[in-house]
Amino acid sequence: MPVSDPNKLITKADKLTKLSLTRWSADWRNATLLYEEAASLFRVAKKNEKAKEAFEKASKGQEMLSSPWDAAKHMESAAALAKELGNWNEVTDFYRRASELYMECGRPQPASDALAKAARALEDAMPEAAVQMYNDASAILEEDGKEQMAFDLYRAATSVYVKLEKYSDAASSLLQLGLAADKCNATNSQCKAYLGAIIVYLYAHDVKQAEKCYNDCSQVDAFLRSDQNRCASKLLSAYTEGDIEEIKRVVQSSTVSNLDHVVIKLARKLPTGDVSALKTDAGKEEEEPLDENDLT
């Protein structure tokens, strides 16, 4: 049996969807079958641009047939081809549309997965869009009560934020991971995330924010009693004392070695700023007690 010409299949399908004097209603069922066949043939022939367009049309057809699941699948196929072609805006649009279609049929897991696929594809070309996709994917899972499935998404977002040198956002992402871990009693992941956030602040040489983060996280009993808390305490004490050797010793500890790879890489570069100035500042505070008579 001869292989059909996909171009002719597209032409035939297009005619079935257009109204005319002789066709008063569109035949989406048969048109969609033709679009799907053409898309597969184009893809096998490595004609990615045409395959992408055919999958778009097939997705539209499945929508018209009230089948959002199949429409989403075809939209993901179009997105994957857009990735091959380096059409990053289309990658964003197609995966986001696929996610919306999965949500229409009440399937948050594949809806989140579609956004995560987009994020991974966009990390190098459009990192800002990638972190937004990771965060949106996490939000879908959390709304569905599947916080544990969002852990890797928060880690991936943290990694991209670090590449962008957005250290405050990276720390916030780790704190969100800690909060998600708390909701599903994943104590070890929670404590590692909190220590990770403190290390990210120290890498950015924001020692005051690192201390604030430590104090806030220490309100959580599980963290207060953890190895990660003891490690953070030693690290912050070493900063206060301006002890570079102690900082270097603490970041080589097994507690730090068990953190996420992106955090370990930052930790091993500590200290990043002038810690001797911190010791001087701490000394001044000790030497200059508050004079209650001097209210100026």
mmCIF file of C-alpha atoms in Angstrom:
data_model
loop_
_atom_site.group_PDB
_atom_site.id
_atom_site.type_symbol
_atom_site.label_atom_id
_atom_site.label_comp_id
_atom_site.label_asym_id
_atom_site.label_seq_id
_atom_site.Cartn_x
_atom_site.Cartn_y
_atom_site.Cartn_z
ATOM 1 C CA MET A 1 0.000 0.000 0.000
ATOM 2 C CA PRO A 2 1.575 3.333 -1.057
ATOM 3 C CA VAL A 3 2.388 5.883 1.638
ATOM 4 C CA SER A 4 0.044 8.890 1.568
ATOM 5 C CA ASP A 5 1.372 12.333 0.678
ATOM 6 C CA PRO A 6 1.094 14.322 3.958
ATOM 7 C CA ASN A 7 0.763 17.622 2.062
ATOM 8 C CA LYS A 8 -2.332 16.291 0.277
ATOM 9 C CA LEU A 9 -3.745 15.025 3.575
ATOM 10 C CA ILE A 10 -3.413 18.525 5.065
ATOM 11 C CA THR A 11 -5.104 20.101 2.033
ATOM 12 C CA LYS A 12 -7.955 17.599 2.249
ATOM 13 C CA ALA A 13 -8.348 18.130 6.008
ATOM 14 C CA ASP A 14 -8.340 21.920 5.640
ATOM 15 C CA LYS A 15 -11.217 21.651 3.125
ATOM 16 C CA LEU A 16 -13.238 19.546 5.588
ATOM 17 C CA THR A 17 -12.998 22.284 8.235
ATOM 18 C CA LYS A 18 -14.055 25.136 5.945
ATOM 19 C CA LEU A 19 -17.698 25.932 5.347
ATOM 20 C CA SER A 20 -18.957 26.419 1.782
ATOM 21 C CA LEU A 21 -22.158 26.389 -0.261
ATOM 22 C CA THR A 22 -21.987 22.586 -0.306
ATOM 23 C CA ARG A 23 -20.667 22.062 3.260
ATOM 24 C CA TRP A 24 -22.710 23.733 5.974
ATOM 25 C CA SER A 25 -20.857 22.201 8.926
ATOM 26 C CA ALA A 26 -17.187 21.367 9.480
ATOM 27 C CA ASP A 27 -16.227 17.679 9.580
ATOM 28 C CA TRP A 28 -13.741 17.865 12.437
ATOM 29 C CA ARG A 29 -13.742 14.118 13.063
ATOM 30 C CA ASN A 30 -12.383 13.147 9.655
ATOM 31 C CA ALA A 31 -10.238 16.265 9.386
ATOM 32 C CA THR A 32 -8.538 15.477 12.707
ATOM 33 C CA LEU A 33 -7.741 11.927 11.604
ATOM 34 C CA LEU A 34 -6.094 13.360 8.469
ATOM 35 C CA TYR A 35 -4.121 15.958 10.474
ATOM 36 C CA GLU A 36 -2.887 13.225 12.833
ATOM 37 C CA GLU A 37 -1.788 10.990 9.953
ATOM 38 C CA ALA A 38 -0.031 13.888 8.213
ATOM 39 C CA ALA A 39 1.728 14.917 11.446
ATOM 40 C CA SER A 40 3.107 11.411 11.935
ATOM 41 C CA LEU A 41 4.307 11.191 8.317
ATOM 42 C CA PHE A 42 5.997 14.606 8.474
ATOM 43 C CA ARG A 43 7.689 13.664 11.735
ATOM 44 C CA VAL A 44 9.030 10.383 10.324
ATOM 45 C CA ALA A 45 10.320 12.312 7.296
ATOM 46 C CA LYS A 46 12.083 14.780 9.693
ATOM 47 C CA LYS A 47 10.063 17.666 8.270
ATOM 48 C CA ASN A 48 9.752 19.188 11.709
ATOM 49 C CA GLU A 49 8.203 22.551 10.804
ATOM 50 C CA LYS A 50 5.372 20.912 8.860
ATOM 51 C CA ALA A 51 4.964 18.206 11.513
ATOM 52 C CA LYS A 52 4.664 20.892 14.191
ATOM 53 C CA GLU A 53 1.964 22.732 12.245
ATOM 54 C CA ALA A 54 0.074 19.479 11.629
ATOM 55 C CA PHE A 55 0.128 18.600 15.344
ATOM 56 C CA GLU A 56 -1.183 22.095 16.123
ATOM 57 C CA LYS A 57 -4.089 21.490 13.754
ATOM 58 C CA ALA A 58 -4.674 18.003 15.167
ATOM 59 C CA SER A 59 -4.784 19.501 18.659
ATOM 60 C CA LYS A 60 -7.335 22.079 17.537
ATOM 61 C CA GLY A 61 -9.376 19.241 15.997
ATOM 62 C CA GLN A 62 -9.419 17.246 19.234
ATOM 63 C CA GLU A 63 -10.528 20.384 21.084
ATOM 64 C CA MET A 64 -13.407 20.787 18.635
ATOM 65 C CA LEU A 65 -14.287 17.135 19.303
ATOM 66 C CA SER A 66 -14.336 17.850 23.077
ATOM 67 C CA SER A 67 -11.305 15.681 23.780
ATOM 68 C CA PRO A 68 -8.907 17.882 25.780
ATOM 69 C CA TRP A 69 -6.662 14.927 26.735
ATOM 70 C CA ASP A 70 -5.844 14.097 23.102
ATOM 71 C CA ALA A 71 -5.603 17.813 22.293
ATOM 72 C CA ALA A 72 -3.020 18.201 25.071
ATOM 73 C CA LYS A 73 -0.996 15.225 23.812
ATOM 74 C CA HIS A 74 -0.831 16.714 20.310
ATOM 75 C CA MET A 75 0.118 20.120 21.726
ATOM 76 C CA GLU A 76 2.997 18.481 23.619
ATOM 77 C CA SER A 77 4.148 16.876 20.357
ATOM 78 C CA ALA A 78 4.077 20.305 18.689
ATOM 79 C CA ALA A 79 6.060 21.746 21.629
ATOM 80 C CA ALA A 80 8.717 19.028 21.377
ATOM 81 C CA LEU A 81 9.143 19.812 17.659
ATOM 82 C CA ALA A 82 9.306 23.547 18.409
ATOM 83 C CA LYS A 83 12.149 22.711 20.804
ATOM 84 C CA GLU A 84 13.973 20.823 18.033
ATOM 85 C CA LEU A 85 13.556 23.885 15.812
ATOM 86 C CA GLY A 86 14.719 26.284 18.553
ATOM 87 C CA ASN A 87 11.431 28.209 18.506
ATOM 88 C CA TRP A 88 11.517 29.048 22.218
ATOM 89 C CA ASN A 89 8.426 31.269 22.334
ATOM 90 C CA GLU A 90 6.405 28.469 20.761
ATOM 91 C CA VAL A 91 7.873 25.984 23.248
ATOM 92 C CA THR A 92 6.547 28.240 26.020
ATOM 93 C CA ASP A 93 3.125 28.744 24.436
ATOM 94 C CA PHE A 94 2.546 25.119 23.388
ATOM 95 C CA TYR A 95 3.528 23.499 26.686
ATOM 96 C CA ARG A 96 1.501 26.064 28.623
ATOM 97 C CA ARG A 97 -1.527 25.344 26.414
ATOM 98 C CA ALA A 98 -1.001 21.601 26.909
ATOM 99 C CA SER A 99 -0.966 22.199 30.674
ATOM 100 C CA GLU A 100 -4.254 24.133 30.471
ATOM 101 C CA LEU A 101 -5.850 21.326 28.455
ATOM 102 C CA TYR A 102 -4.742 18.698 31.007
ATOM 103 C CA MET A 103 -6.289 20.833 33.750
ATOM 104 C CA GLU A 104 -9.531 20.961 31.749
ATOM 105 C CA CYS A 105 -9.805 17.192 32.091
ATOM 106 C CA GLY A 106 -8.874 17.272 35.784
ATOM 107 C CA ARG A 107 -5.323 15.915 35.466
ATOM 108 C CA PRO A 108 -2.970 18.150 37.492
ATOM 109 C CA GLN A 109 -0.020 15.728 37.388
ATOM 110 C CA PRO A 110 0.460 15.794 33.578
ATOM 111 C CA ALA A 111 -0.435 19.518 33.639
ATOM 112 C CA SER A 112 2.518 20.104 35.969
ATOM 113 C CA ASP A 113 4.747 17.756 33.942
ATOM 114 C CA ALA A 114 4.062 19.748 30.760
ATOM 115 C CA LEU A 115 5.263 22.962 32.426
ATOM 116 C CA ALA A 116 8.324 21.176 33.830
ATOM 117 C CA LYS A 117 9.201 19.924 30.322
ATOM 118 C CA ALA A 118 8.958 23.508 29.066
ATOM 119 C CA ALA A 119 11.175 24.729 31.917
ATOM 120 C CA ARG A 120 13.884 22.136 31.194
ATOM 121 C CA ALA A 121 13.818 23.034 27.484
ATOM 122 C CA LEU A 122 14.088 26.770 28.226
ATOM 123 C CA GLU A 123 16.796 26.748 30.943
ATOM 124 C CA ASP A 124 19.619 27.863 28.661
ATOM 125 C CA ALA A 125 17.759 29.979 26.093
ATOM 126 C CA MET A 126 15.168 31.689 28.342
ATOM 127 C CA PRO A 127 16.142 31.087 32.006
ATOM 128 C CA GLU A 128 13.709 33.713 33.358
ATOM 129 C CA ALA A 129 10.817 31.952 31.621
ATOM 130 C CA ALA A 130 12.158 28.602 32.826
ATOM 131 C CA VAL A 131 11.987 29.506 36.531
ATOM 132 C CA GLN A 132 8.468 30.842 36.055
ATOM 133 C CA MET A 133 7.466 27.505 34.509
ATOM 134 C CA TYR A 134 9.104 25.573 37.367
ATOM 135 C CA ASN A 135 7.266 27.708 39.927
ATOM 136 C CA ASP A 136 3.918 27.333 38.130
ATOM 137 C CA ALA A 137 4.451 23.564 37.888
ATOM 138 C CA SER A 138 5.148 23.410 41.644
ATOM 139 C CA ALA A 139 2.037 25.464 42.412
ATOM 140 C CA ILE A 140 -0.190 23.009 40.503
ATOM 141 C CA LEU A 141 1.164 20.067 42.538
ATOM 142 C CA GLU A 142 0.850 21.896 45.851
ATOM 143 C CA GLU A 143 -2.739 22.867 45.093
ATOM 144 C CA ASP A 144 -3.400 19.173 44.462
ATOM 145 C CA GLY A 145 -1.839 18.213 47.821
ATOM 146 C CA LYS A 146 1.168 16.532 46.175
ATOM 147 C CA GLU A 147 3.899 18.657 47.756
ATOM 148 C CA GLN A 148 6.456 15.832 47.758
ATOM 149 C CA MET A 149 6.300 15.640 43.971
ATOM 150 C CA ALA A 150 7.289 19.329 43.781
ATOM 151 C CA PHE A 151 10.644 18.936 45.592
ATOM 152 C CA ASP A 152 12.693 18.428 42.416
ATOM 153 C CA LEU A 153 10.958 21.385 40.754
ATOM 154 C CA TYR A 154 12.008 23.696 43.595
ATOM 155 C CA ARG A 155 15.565 22.336 43.365
ATOM 156 C CA ALA A 156 15.616 22.944 39.606
ATOM 157 C CA ALA A 157 14.308 26.503 40.066
ATOM 158 C CA THR A 158 17.000 27.128 42.702
ATOM 159 C CA SER A 159 19.687 25.986 40.269
ATOM 160 C CA VAL A 160 18.478 28.369 37.551
ATOM 161 C CA TYR A 161 18.259 31.275 40.010
ATOM 162 C CA VAL A 162 21.884 30.612 41.027
ATOM 163 C CA LYS A 163 22.958 30.643 37.359
ATOM 164 C CA LEU A 164 21.174 33.993 37.018
ATOM 165 C CA GLU A 165 22.975 35.174 40.206
ATOM 166 C CA LYS A 166 19.579 35.863 41.791
ATOM 167 C CA TYR A 167 20.637 34.565 45.182
ATOM 168 C CA SER A 168 17.729 35.971 47.183
ATOM 169 C CA ASP A 169 15.303 34.196 44.825
ATOM 170 C CA ALA A 170 17.388 31.014 45.073
ATOM 171 C CA ALA A 171 17.165 31.117 48.876
ATOM 172 C CA SER A 172 13.411 31.797 48.702
ATOM 173 C CA SER A 173 12.991 28.766 46.445
ATOM 174 C CA LEU A 174 14.790 26.591 49.003
ATOM 175 C CA LEU A 175 12.610 27.991 51.792
ATOM 176 C CA GLN A 176 9.517 27.112 49.725
ATOM 177 C CA LEU A 177 10.918 23.592 49.379
ATOM 178 C CA GLY A 178 11.308 23.516 53.164
ATOM 179 C CA LEU A 179 7.700 24.584 53.625
ATOM 180 C CA ALA A 180 6.466 21.947 51.172
ATOM 181 C CA ALA A 181 8.558 19.324 52.994
ATOM 182 C CA ASP A 182 7.036 20.410 56.296
ATOM 183 C CA LYS A 183 3.530 19.770 54.943
ATOM 184 C CA CYS A 184 4.358 16.136 54.167
ATOM 185 C CA ASN A 185 6.580 15.506 57.214
ATOM 186 C CA ALA A 186 9.754 15.122 55.110
ATOM 187 C CA THR A 187 11.940 16.388 57.948
ATOM 188 C CA ASN A 188 15.320 15.583 56.390
ATOM 189 C CA SER A 189 14.473 17.416 53.133
ATOM 190 C CA GLN A 190 13.100 20.328 55.162
ATOM 191 C CA CYS A 191 16.239 20.744 57.285
ATOM 192 C CA LYS A 192 18.547 20.411 54.256
ATOM 193 C CA ALA A 193 16.552 23.090 52.432
ATOM 194 C CA TYR A 194 16.807 25.499 55.376
ATOM 195 C CA LEU A 195 20.576 25.027 55.706
ATOM 196 C CA GLY A 196 20.826 25.450 51.921
ATOM 197 C CA ALA A 197 19.024 28.798 52.077
ATOM 198 C CA ILE A 198 21.390 30.024 54.821
ATOM 199 C CA ILE A 199 24.418 29.006 52.726
ATOM 200 C CA VAL A 200 23.026 30.812 49.653
ATOM 201 C CA TYR A 201 22.675 34.032 51.685
ATOM 202 C CA LEU A 202 26.241 33.629 52.965
ATOM 203 C CA TYR A 203 27.503 33.094 49.412
ATOM 204 C CA ALA A 204 25.835 36.406 48.479
ATOM 205 C CA HIS A 205 27.687 37.820 51.547
ATOM 206 C CA ASP A 206 24.392 38.835 53.122
ATOM 207 C CA VAL A 207 25.291 37.697 56.618
ATOM 208 C CA LYS A 208 22.458 39.618 58.309
ATOM 209 C CA GLN A 209 19.882 37.890 56.090
ATOM 210 C CA ALA A 210 21.565 34.528 56.735
ATOM 211 C CA GLU A 211 21.266 35.133 60.488
ATOM 212 C CA LYS A 212 17.635 36.200 60.159
ATOM 213 C CA CYS A 213 16.918 33.094 58.076
ATOM 214 C CA TYR A 214 18.626 30.926 60.725
ATOM 215 C CA ASN A 215 16.592 32.497 63.536
ATOM 216 C CA ASP A 216 13.312 32.141 61.609
ATOM 217 C CA CYS A 217 13.985 28.518 60.663
ATOM 218 C CA SER A 218 15.006 27.715 64.246
ATOM 219 C CA GLN A 219 11.400 28.400 65.248
ATOM 220 C CA VAL A 220 10.677 25.022 63.621
ATOM 221 C CA ASP A 221 11.343 22.357 66.228
ATOM 222 C CA ALA A 222 12.515 19.747 63.712
ATOM 223 C CA PHE A 223 15.213 22.104 62.408
ATOM 224 C CA LEU A 224 16.195 23.299 65.881
ATOM 225 C CA ARG A 225 17.153 19.732 66.866
ATOM 226 C CA SER A 226 18.854 18.809 63.562
ATOM 227 C CA ASP A 227 22.457 18.311 62.403
ATOM 228 C CA GLN A 228 21.744 20.975 59.785
ATOM 229 C CA ASN A 229 20.946 23.498 62.545
ATOM 230 C CA ARG A 230 24.197 22.709 64.371
ATOM 231 C CA CYS A 231 26.107 23.105 61.106
ATOM 232 C CA ALA A 232 24.457 26.483 60.395
ATOM 233 C CA SER A 233 25.193 27.633 63.935
ATOM 234 C CA LYS A 234 28.898 26.759 63.618
ATOM 235 C CA LEU A 235 29.066 28.497 60.241
ATOM 236 C CA LEU A 236 27.469 31.710 61.489
ATOM 237 C CA SER A 237 29.670 31.716 64.621
ATOM 238 C CA ALA A 238 32.747 31.389 62.408
ATOM 239 C CA TYR A 239 31.546 34.383 60.377
ATOM 240 C CA THR A 240 30.954 36.437 63.541
ATOM 241 C CA GLU A 241 34.469 35.591 64.736
ATOM 242 C CA GLY A 242 35.985 36.260 61.305
ATOM 243 C CA ASP A 243 37.482 32.742 61.383
ATOM 244 C CA ILE A 244 38.160 31.856 57.729
ATOM 245 C CA GLU A 245 39.735 28.483 58.531
ATOM 246 C CA GLU A 246 36.720 27.424 60.601
ATOM 247 C CA ILE A 247 34.358 28.455 57.779
ATOM 248 C CA LYS A 248 36.359 26.319 55.341
ATOM 249 C CA ARG A 249 36.350 23.410 57.785
ATOM 250 C CA VAL A 250 32.566 23.540 58.356
ATOM 251 C CA VAL A 251 31.716 23.609 54.629
ATOM 252 C CA GLN A 252 33.747 20.410 54.147
ATOM 253 C CA SER A 253 31.588 18.584 56.726
ATOM 254 C CA SER A 254 29.440 15.578 55.845
ATOM 255 C CA THR A 255 26.310 17.606 56.667
ATOM 256 C CA VAL A 256 27.132 20.016 53.826
ATOM 257 C CA SER A 257 28.245 17.173 51.541
ATOM 258 C CA ASN A 258 24.719 15.712 51.778
ATOM 259 C CA LEU A 259 23.028 18.874 50.474
ATOM 260 C CA ASP A 260 21.907 19.475 46.882
ATOM 261 C CA HIS A 261 24.756 19.729 44.385
ATOM 262 C CA VAL A 262 24.101 23.392 43.531
ATOM 263 C CA VAL A 263 24.317 24.337 47.248
ATOM 264 C CA ILE A 264 27.486 22.259 47.822
ATOM 265 C CA LYS A 265 29.211 24.142 44.986
ATOM 266 C CA LEU A 266 28.394 27.490 46.626
ATOM 267 C CA ALA A 267 29.340 26.278 50.113
ATOM 268 C CA ARG A 268 32.782 25.120 48.998
ATOM 269 C CA LYS A 269 33.520 28.669 47.761
ATOM 270 C CA LEU A 270 32.836 30.274 51.152
ATOM 271 C CA PRO A 271 33.770 32.771 52.410
ATOM 272 C CA THR A 272 33.122 35.105 49.465
ATOM 273 C CA GLY A 273 33.662 38.473 51.186
ATOM 274 C CA ASP A 274 35.799 40.106 53.844
ATOM 275 C CA VAL A 275 34.876 38.282 57.057
ATOM 276 C CA SER A 276 37.498 40.123 59.114
ATOM 277 C CA ALA A 277 35.313 43.239 58.788
ATOM 278 C CA LEU A 278 32.474 41.295 60.399
ATOM 279 C CA LYS A 279 34.668 40.513 63.399
ATOM 280 C CA THR A 280 35.549 44.209 63.706
ATOM 281 C CA ASP A 281 31.866 45.180 63.586
ATOM 282 C CA ALA A 282 30.977 42.563 66.217
ATOM 283 C CA GLY A 283 33.821 43.833 68.431
ATOM 284 C CA LYS A 284 32.598 47.407 68.155
ATOM 285 C CA GLU A 285 29.110 46.374 69.242
ATOM 286 C CA GLU A 286 30.568 44.677 72.317
ATOM 287 C CA GLU A 287 32.808 47.653 73.152
ATOM 288 C CA GLU A 288 30.042 50.233 72.800
ATOM 289 C CA PRO A 289 27.222 49.392 75.241
ATOM 290 C CA LEU A 290 24.070 51.463 75.007
ATOM 291 C CA ASP A 291 24.266 54.723 76.930
ATOM 292 C CA GLU A 292 20.774 55.135 78.375
ATOM 293 C CA ASN A 293 21.378 58.866 78.918
ATOM 294 C CA ASP A 294 22.281 59.395 75.243
ATOM 295 C CA LEU A 295 19.030 59.203 73.310
ATOM 296 C CA THR A 296 20.317 61.082 70.249
#
